Amino acid sequence: MKQRILVVDGDAACRDALRVCLHASGYDVAVLYEPGKMEKRLREERPALVVMASGAVLGSGLAALKALRRSGDDLPVIMLGERDDAVERIVALECGADDFITKPFNAHEVLARIRRVLARAKDVSFQDPASRPPFSFDGFELDFASRTLRFRGEAVPLSERDYAILNLFTSAPNQVLSRERIAQGIWPETPYRPGSVSAAVHRLRRLIMSRSAIPDLIQTVRGTGYVFCSS
């Protein structure tokens, strides 16, 4: 399955240059003109990485980045600076940008930096699971080190697929995950099939509902995907 890159920039020439280069390199590309609408877009589809204009004059790109990081989302973001300004670069990095590139840019340099950031993000995501504390919700405890789930102290049988989906959900509680995003996390080398994702989530939902007093821990977002509701 192709990794999706979201390009957020009001400059059509920049968007087109990146779209052509990234498509030629095997990426799927989505575009957005206004950073202020990024939060809504991320609820509908989850890219692997965002390339976003900083909006140095209006600050809209930086504001969107700040909001993303305040929410606890560590989605990789590369900022595109409007001018060669050290202050702008420093502010973007301090706001949580993973990298910063000044316009005008070479699209192939952006591609190289995207690959580097994605590789770094992958290394982090596959760190020792024992370093992540157990996740508790409604009487359940998911232990990432042992890949086990318990409900009020009793073991709950989980298949590898069940664990993979629950791991995704607990990594992004209260965030909408698209069916495609879930499929990418579970079957990264397999063509995307919405029906397979629906069946897998339905099985996990039944497993949890058979024990939980809260029936809507995993909610369907019509036309989009699912959200794991955790207080």
PDB file of C-alpha atoms in Angstrom:
ATOM      1  CA  MET A   1       0.000   0.000   0.000  1.00  0.00           C
ATOM      2  CA  LYS A   2       1.344   3.434  -0.954  1.00  0.00           C
ATOM      3  CA  GLN A   3       2.178   5.868   1.797  1.00  0.00           C
ATOM      4  CA  ARG A   4       0.141   9.060   1.584  1.00  0.00           C
ATOM      5  CA  ILE A   5       1.726  12.493   1.883  1.00  0.00           C
ATOM      6  CA  LEU A   6      -0.527  15.464   2.628  1.00  0.00           C
ATOM      7  CA  VAL A   7       0.713  18.728   1.078  1.00  0.00           C
ATOM      8  CA  VAL A   8      -0.763  21.835   2.720  1.00  0.00           C
ATOM      9  CA  ASP A   9       0.058  24.974   0.755  1.00  0.00           C
ATOM     10  CA  GLY A  10      -1.896  27.776  -0.904  1.00  0.00           C
ATOM     11  CA  ASP A  11       0.755  28.044  -3.649  1.00  0.00           C
ATOM     12  CA  ALA A  12      -0.434  25.967  -6.614  1.00  0.00           C
ATOM     13  CA  ALA A  13       3.037  25.841  -8.194  1.00  0.00           C
ATOM     14  CA  CYS A  14       4.560  24.357  -5.026  1.00  0.00           C
ATOM     15  CA  ARG A  15       1.740  21.828  -4.673  1.00  0.00           C
ATOM     16  CA  ASP A  16       2.056  20.730  -8.288  1.00  0.00           C
ATOM     17  CA  ALA A  17       5.845  20.372  -8.128  1.00  0.00           C
ATOM     18  CA  LEU A  18       5.619  18.194  -5.044  1.00  0.00           C
ATOM     19  CA  ARG A  19       2.708  16.161  -6.394  1.00  0.00           C
ATOM     20  CA  VAL A  20       4.571  15.278  -9.591  1.00  0.00           C
ATOM     21  CA  CYS A  21       7.798  14.361  -7.777  1.00  0.00           C
ATOM     22  CA  LEU A  22       6.110  12.336  -5.042  1.00  0.00           C
ATOM     23  CA  HIS A  23       3.803  10.485  -7.418  1.00  0.00           C
ATOM     24  CA  ALA A  24       6.812   9.546  -9.576  1.00  0.00           C
ATOM     25  CA  SER A  25       8.513   8.187  -6.447  1.00  0.00           C
ATOM     26  CA  GLY A  26       5.617   5.899  -5.496  1.00  0.00           C
ATOM     27  CA  TYR A  27       3.738   8.003  -2.955  1.00  0.00           C
ATOM     28  CA  ASP A  28       0.064   8.814  -2.868  1.00  0.00           C
ATOM     29  CA  VAL A  29      -0.474  12.577  -2.572  1.00  0.00           C
ATOM     30  CA  ALA A  30      -3.361  14.540  -1.076  1.00  0.00           C
ATOM     31  CA  VAL A  31      -3.490  18.342  -1.115  1.00  0.00           C
ATOM     32  CA  LEU A  32      -5.059  21.001   1.068  1.00  0.00           C
ATOM     33  CA  TYR A  33      -5.025  24.744   0.461  1.00  0.00           C
ATOM     34  CA  GLU A  34      -5.739  26.027   3.973  1.00  0.00           C
ATOM     35  CA  PRO A  35      -3.843  24.900   7.113  1.00  0.00           C
ATOM     36  CA  GLY A  36      -6.867  25.843   9.201  1.00  0.00           C
ATOM     37  CA  LYS A  37      -8.747  22.916   7.681  1.00  0.00           C
ATOM     38  CA  MET A  38      -6.024  20.362   8.443  1.00  0.00           C
ATOM     39  CA  GLU A  39      -7.601  19.130  11.678  1.00  0.00           C
ATOM     40  CA  LYS A  40     -10.800  18.162   9.844  1.00  0.00           C
ATOM     41  CA  ARG A  41      -8.818  16.482   7.045  1.00  0.00           C
ATOM     42  CA  LEU A  42      -6.821  14.408   9.529  1.00  0.00           C
ATOM     43  CA  ARG A  43     -10.054  13.116  11.037  1.00  0.00           C
ATOM     44  CA  GLU A  44     -11.077  11.892   7.586  1.00  0.00           C
ATOM     45  CA  GLU A  45      -7.788  10.395   6.412  1.00  0.00           C
ATOM     46  CA  ARG A  46      -4.470   9.741   8.086  1.00  0.00           C
ATOM     47  CA  PRO A  47      -1.376  10.492   5.974  1.00  0.00           C
ATOM     48  CA  ALA A  48       2.076   9.146   6.742  1.00  0.00           C
ATOM     49  CA  LEU A  49       3.490  12.688   6.767  1.00  0.00           C
ATOM     50  CA  VAL A  50       2.461  16.317   6.209  1.00  0.00           C
ATOM     51  CA  VAL A  51       4.406  18.876   4.166  1.00  0.00           C
ATOM     52  CA  MET A  52       3.011  22.287   5.113  1.00  0.00           C
ATOM     53  CA  ALA A  53       3.770  25.922   4.350  1.00  0.00           C
ATOM     54  CA  SER A  54       4.565  27.779   7.552  1.00  0.00           C
ATOM     55  CA  GLY A  55       2.539  30.826   6.586  1.00  0.00           C
ATOM     56  CA  ALA A  56       5.117  33.179   8.062  1.00  0.00           C
ATOM     57  CA  VAL A  57       3.015  36.252   7.333  1.00  0.00           C
ATOM     58  CA  LEU A  58      -0.308  35.008   8.731  1.00  0.00           C
ATOM     59  CA  GLY A  59       1.085  32.249  10.920  1.00  0.00           C
ATOM     60  CA  SER A  60      -1.638  29.829   9.840  1.00  0.00           C
ATOM     61  CA  GLY A  61       0.712  26.905   9.198  1.00  0.00           C
ATOM     62  CA  LEU A  62       2.510  27.369  12.483  1.00  0.00           C
ATOM     63  CA  ALA A  63      -0.830  27.670  14.285  1.00  0.00           C
ATOM     64  CA  ALA A  64      -1.988  24.385  12.761  1.00  0.00           C
ATOM     65  CA  LEU A  65       1.272  22.727  13.819  1.00  0.00           C
ATOM     66  CA  LYS A  66       0.929  24.029  17.389  1.00  0.00           C
ATOM     67  CA  ALA A  67      -2.645  22.728  17.594  1.00  0.00           C
ATOM     68  CA  LEU A  68      -1.551  19.332  16.300  1.00  0.00           C
ATOM     69  CA  ARG A  69       1.199  19.012  18.903  1.00  0.00           C
ATOM     70  CA  ARG A  70      -1.017  20.283  21.729  1.00  0.00           C
ATOM     71  CA  SER A  71      -3.424  17.448  20.950  1.00  0.00           C
ATOM     72  CA  GLY A  72      -0.582  14.955  21.511  1.00  0.00           C
ATOM     73  CA  ASP A  73      -0.433  13.946  17.856  1.00  0.00           C
ATOM     74  CA  ASP A  74       3.125  13.086  16.743  1.00  0.00           C
ATOM     75  CA  LEU A  75       2.313  12.887  13.016  1.00  0.00           C
ATOM     76  CA  PRO A  76       5.534  13.789  11.129  1.00  0.00           C
ATOM     77  CA  VAL A  77       5.448  17.347   9.717  1.00  0.00           C
ATOM     78  CA  ILE A  78       7.923  19.079   7.407  1.00  0.00           C
ATOM     79  CA  MET A  79       7.466  22.850   7.261  1.00  0.00           C
ATOM     80  CA  LEU A  80       8.098  24.935   4.155  1.00  0.00           C
ATOM     81  CA  GLY A  81       9.421  28.386   5.022  1.00  0.00           C
ATOM     82  CA  GLU A  82       8.278  31.411   3.065  1.00  0.00           C
ATOM     83  CA  ARG A  83      11.709  33.029   3.244  1.00  0.00           C
ATOM     84  CA  ASP A  84      15.269  32.287   4.335  1.00  0.00           C
ATOM     85  CA  ASP A  85      14.796  33.387   7.923  1.00  0.00           C
ATOM     86  CA  ALA A  86      16.589  31.749  10.840  1.00  0.00           C
ATOM     87  CA  VAL A  87      13.939  32.955  13.304  1.00  0.00           C
ATOM     88  CA  GLU A  88      11.150  31.345  11.275  1.00  0.00           C
ATOM     89  CA  ARG A  89      13.106  28.086  11.135  1.00  0.00           C
ATOM     90  CA  ILE A  90      13.775  28.079  14.876  1.00  0.00           C
ATOM     91  CA  VAL A  91      10.139  28.860  15.729  1.00  0.00           C
ATOM     92  CA  ALA A  92       8.876  26.060  13.469  1.00  0.00           C
ATOM     93  CA  LEU A  93      11.233  23.514  14.995  1.00  0.00           C
ATOM     94  CA  GLU A  94      10.356  24.624  18.521  1.00  0.00           C
ATOM     95  CA  CYS A  95       6.665  24.253  17.644  1.00  0.00           C
ATOM     96  CA  GLY A  96       7.306  20.604  16.794  1.00  0.00           C
ATOM     97  CA  ALA A  97       8.249  20.471  13.112  1.00  0.00           C
ATOM     98  CA  ASP A  98      10.361  17.434  12.217  1.00  0.00           C
ATOM     99  CA  ASP A  99      12.233  19.350   9.515  1.00  0.00           C
ATOM    100  CA  PHE A 100      12.231  22.754   7.814  1.00  0.00           C
ATOM    101  CA  ILE A 101      12.910  23.640   4.171  1.00  0.00           C
ATOM    102  CA  THR A 102      13.038  27.168   2.749  1.00  0.00           C
ATOM    103  CA  LYS A 103      11.284  28.178  -0.482  1.00  0.00           C
ATOM    104  CA  PRO A 104      12.143  28.101  -3.298  1.00  0.00           C
ATOM    105  CA  PHE A 105      13.016  24.447  -2.866  1.00  0.00           C
ATOM    106  CA  ASN A 106      14.183  21.558  -4.984  1.00  0.00           C
ATOM    107  CA  ALA A 107      11.406  18.948  -5.029  1.00  0.00           C
ATOM    108  CA  HIS A 108      13.942  16.126  -4.933  1.00  0.00           C
ATOM    109  CA  GLU A 109      15.503  17.555  -1.783  1.00  0.00           C
ATOM    110  CA  VAL A 110      12.040  17.597  -0.207  1.00  0.00           C
ATOM    111  CA  LEU A 111      11.624  13.964  -1.289  1.00  0.00           C
ATOM    112  CA  ALA A 112      14.939  13.020   0.342  1.00  0.00           C
ATOM    113  CA  ARG A 113      13.941  14.731   3.578  1.00  0.00           C
ATOM    114  CA  ILE A 114      10.528  13.054   3.550  1.00  0.00           C
ATOM    115  CA  ARG A 115      12.217   9.660   3.269  1.00  0.00           C
ATOM    116  CA  ARG A 116      14.569  10.512   6.130  1.00  0.00           C
ATOM    117  CA  VAL A 117      11.779  11.693   8.437  1.00  0.00           C
ATOM    118  CA  LEU A 118       9.612   8.663   7.633  1.00  0.00           C
ATOM    119  CA  ALA A 119      12.534   6.328   8.330  1.00  0.00           C
ATOM    120  CA  ARG A 120      13.127   8.055  11.660  1.00  0.00           C
ATOM    121  CA  ALA A 121       9.420   7.815  12.547  1.00  0.00           C
ATOM    122  CA  LYS A 122       9.434   4.115  11.695  1.00  0.00           C
ATOM    123  CA  ASP A 123      12.404   3.519  13.981  1.00  0.00           C
ATOM    124  CA  VAL A 124      10.538   5.195  16.839  1.00  0.00           C
ATOM    125  CA  SER A 125       7.335   3.247  16.217  1.00  0.00           C
ATOM    126  CA  PHE A 126       9.217  -0.035  16.461  1.00  0.00           C
ATOM    127  CA  GLN A 127      11.021   0.788  19.693  1.00  0.00           C
ATOM    128  CA  ASP A 128      11.059  -1.727  22.538  1.00  0.00           C
ATOM    129  CA  PRO A 129       7.383  -2.209  23.464  1.00  0.00           C
ATOM    130  CA  ALA A 130       8.355  -2.633  27.097  1.00  0.00           C
ATOM    131  CA  SER A 131       9.092   1.109  27.150  1.00  0.00           C
ATOM    132  CA  ARG A 132       5.395   1.888  26.671  1.00  0.00           C
ATOM    133  CA  PRO A 133       3.298   1.627  29.840  1.00  0.00           C
ATOM    134  CA  PRO A 134       0.117  -0.510  29.822  1.00  0.00           C
ATOM    135  CA  PHE A 135      -3.045   1.220  28.596  1.00  0.00           C
ATOM    136  CA  SER A 136      -6.102   0.963  30.847  1.00  0.00           C
ATOM    137  CA  PHE A 137      -9.717   1.535  29.796  1.00  0.00           C
ATOM    138  CA  ASP A 138     -13.062   0.529  31.335  1.00  0.00           C
ATOM    139  CA  GLY A 139     -11.678  -2.368  33.370  1.00  0.00           C
ATOM    140  CA  PHE A 140      -9.302  -3.537  30.613  1.00  0.00           C
ATOM    141  CA  GLU A 141      -5.507  -3.335  30.623  1.00  0.00           C
ATOM    142  CA  LEU A 142      -3.511  -3.738  27.424  1.00  0.00           C
ATOM    143  CA  ASP A 143       0.115  -4.713  28.085  1.00  0.00           C
ATOM    144  CA  PHE A 144       2.351  -3.841  25.122  1.00  0.00           C
ATOM    145  CA  ALA A 145       5.385  -5.753  26.386  1.00  0.00           C
ATOM    146  CA  SER A 146       3.550  -9.072  26.588  1.00  0.00           C
ATOM    147  CA  ARG A 147       0.958  -8.193  23.899  1.00  0.00           C
ATOM    148  CA  THR A 148      -1.815  -9.333  26.236  1.00  0.00           C
ATOM    149  CA  LEU A 149      -5.189  -7.941  27.281  1.00  0.00           C
ATOM    150  CA  ARG A 150      -6.805  -8.431  30.691  1.00  0.00           C
ATOM    151  CA  PHE A 151     -10.262  -7.550  31.919  1.00  0.00           C
ATOM    152  CA  ARG A 152     -10.444  -7.096  35.698  1.00  0.00           C
ATOM    153  CA  GLY A 153      -7.370  -9.275  36.042  1.00  0.00           C
ATOM    154  CA  GLU A 154      -8.536 -12.110  33.775  1.00  0.00           C
ATOM    155  CA  ALA A 155      -6.838 -12.817  30.444  1.00  0.00           C
ATOM    156  CA  VAL A 156      -8.797 -11.989  27.286  1.00  0.00           C
ATOM    157  CA  PRO A 157      -7.875 -14.116  24.254  1.00  0.00           C
ATOM    158  CA  LEU A 158      -6.498 -11.907  21.469  1.00  0.00           C
ATOM    159  CA  SER A 159      -5.445 -12.956  17.989  1.00  0.00           C
ATOM    160  CA  GLU A 160      -2.479 -11.178  16.394  1.00  0.00           C
ATOM    161  CA  ARG A 161      -4.933  -9.175  14.296  1.00  0.00           C
ATOM    162  CA  ASP A 162      -7.023  -8.239  17.346  1.00  0.00           C
ATOM    163  CA  TYR A 163      -3.913  -6.997  19.118  1.00  0.00           C
ATOM    164  CA  ALA A 164      -2.736  -5.015  16.061  1.00  0.00           C
ATOM    165  CA  ILE A 165      -6.049  -3.147  15.772  1.00  0.00           C
ATOM    166  CA  LEU A 166      -6.312  -2.481  19.511  1.00  0.00           C
ATOM    167  CA  ASN A 167      -2.724  -1.267  19.514  1.00  0.00           C
ATOM    168  CA  LEU A 168      -3.634   1.229  16.773  1.00  0.00           C
ATOM    169  CA  PHE A 169      -6.741   2.420  18.599  1.00  0.00           C
ATOM    170  CA  THR A 170      -4.999   2.885  21.946  1.00  0.00           C
ATOM    171  CA  SER A 171      -2.172   4.761  20.229  1.00  0.00           C
ATOM    172  CA  ALA A 172      -4.702   7.337  19.010  1.00  0.00           C
ATOM    173  CA  PRO A 173      -7.640   7.401  21.451  1.00  0.00           C
ATOM    174  CA  ASN A 174     -10.548   9.684  20.519  1.00  0.00           C
ATOM    175  CA  GLN A 175      -9.111  10.191  17.029  1.00  0.00           C
ATOM    176  CA  VAL A 176     -10.908   8.993  13.916  1.00  0.00           C
ATOM    177  CA  LEU A 177      -8.877   6.359  12.068  1.00  0.00           C
ATOM    178  CA  SER A 178      -9.844   5.754   8.465  1.00  0.00           C
ATOM    179  CA  ARG A 179     -10.317   2.201   7.253  1.00  0.00           C
ATOM    180  CA  GLU A 180      -7.338   2.696   4.977  1.00  0.00           C
ATOM    181  CA  ARG A 181      -5.165   3.830   7.893  1.00  0.00           C
ATOM    182  CA  ILE A 182      -6.161   0.746   9.878  1.00  0.00           C
ATOM    183  CA  ALA A 183      -5.442  -1.520   6.909  1.00  0.00           C
ATOM    184  CA  GLN A 184      -2.020   0.074   6.466  1.00  0.00           C
ATOM    185  CA  GLY A 185      -1.208  -0.588  10.106  1.00  0.00           C
ATOM    186  CA  ILE A 186      -2.325  -4.222  10.030  1.00  0.00           C
ATOM    187  CA  TRP A 187      -1.545  -5.385   6.501  1.00  0.00           C
ATOM    188  CA  PRO A 188       1.080  -2.939   5.126  1.00  0.00           C
ATOM    189  CA  GLU A 189       2.021  -5.202   2.216  1.00  0.00           C
ATOM    190  CA  THR A 190      -1.524  -6.183   1.208  1.00  0.00           C
ATOM    191  CA  PRO A 191      -3.890  -4.323  -1.163  1.00  0.00           C
ATOM    192  CA  TYR A 192      -6.496  -2.302   0.724  1.00  0.00           C
ATOM    193  CA  ARG A 193      -9.866  -4.067   1.156  1.00  0.00           C
ATOM    194  CA  PRO A 194     -12.471  -2.118   3.179  1.00  0.00           C
ATOM    195  CA  GLY A 195     -14.505  -5.260   3.878  1.00  0.00           C
ATOM    196  CA  SER A 196     -11.585  -6.961   5.590  1.00  0.00           C
ATOM    197  CA  VAL A 197     -11.080  -3.978   7.885  1.00  0.00           C
ATOM    198  CA  SER A 198     -14.776  -3.841   8.791  1.00  0.00           C
ATOM    199  CA  ALA A 199     -14.823  -7.534   9.633  1.00  0.00           C
ATOM    200  CA  ALA A 200     -11.692  -7.283  11.777  1.00  0.00           C
ATOM    201  CA  VAL A 201     -12.982  -4.278  13.721  1.00  0.00           C
ATOM    202  CA  HIS A 202     -16.378  -5.948  14.180  1.00  0.00           C
ATOM    203  CA  ARG A 203     -14.687  -8.994  15.735  1.00  0.00           C
ATOM    204  CA  LEU A 204     -12.681  -6.831  18.159  1.00  0.00           C
ATOM    205  CA  ARG A 205     -15.763  -4.800  19.041  1.00  0.00           C
ATOM    206  CA  ARG A 206     -17.717  -7.978  19.924  1.00  0.00           C
ATOM    207  CA  LEU A 207     -14.795  -9.221  22.015  1.00  0.00           C
ATOM    208  CA  ILE A 208     -14.788  -6.019  24.067  1.00  0.00           C
ATOM    209  CA  MET A 209     -18.579  -5.585  24.255  1.00  0.00           C
ATOM    210  CA  SER A 210     -19.005  -9.106  25.631  1.00  0.00           C
ATOM    211  CA  ARG A 211     -17.189  -7.903  28.766  1.00  0.00           C
ATOM    212  CA  SER A 212     -17.544  -4.116  28.914  1.00  0.00           C
ATOM    213  CA  ALA A 213     -20.421  -2.213  30.445  1.00  0.00           C
ATOM    214  CA  ILE A 214     -19.839   0.562  27.882  1.00  0.00           C
ATOM    215  CA  PRO A 215     -21.210  -0.569  24.487  1.00  0.00           C
ATOM    216  CA  ASP A 216     -19.717   2.198  22.339  1.00  0.00           C
ATOM    217  CA  LEU A 217     -15.994   2.079  23.028  1.00  0.00           C
ATOM    218  CA  ILE A 218     -15.374   1.541  19.312  1.00  0.00           C
ATOM    219  CA  GLN A 219     -17.683   3.762  17.275  1.00  0.00           C
ATOM    220  CA  THR A 220     -18.232   3.789  13.527  1.00  0.00           C
ATOM    221  CA  VAL A 221     -17.825   7.134  11.756  1.00  0.00           C
ATOM    222  CA  ARG A 222     -20.018   6.775   8.698  1.00  0.00           C
ATOM    223  CA  GLY A 223     -18.100   6.973   5.433  1.00  0.00           C
ATOM    224  CA  THR A 224     -14.766   7.427   7.188  1.00  0.00           C
ATOM    225  CA  GLY A 225     -13.666   4.782   9.691  1.00  0.00           C
ATOM    226  CA  TYR A 226     -13.683   4.253  13.442  1.00  0.00           C
ATOM    227  CA  VAL A 227     -12.894   6.041  16.681  1.00  0.00           C
ATOM    228  CA  PHE A 228     -11.844   4.450  19.981  1.00  0.00           C
ATOM    229  CA  CYS A 229     -13.579   6.464  22.701  1.00  0.00           C
ATOM    230  CA  SER A 230     -11.511   6.591  25.862  1.00  0.00           C
ATOM    231  CA  SER A 231     -11.864   9.080  28.687  1.00  0.00           C
TER     232      SER A 231
END
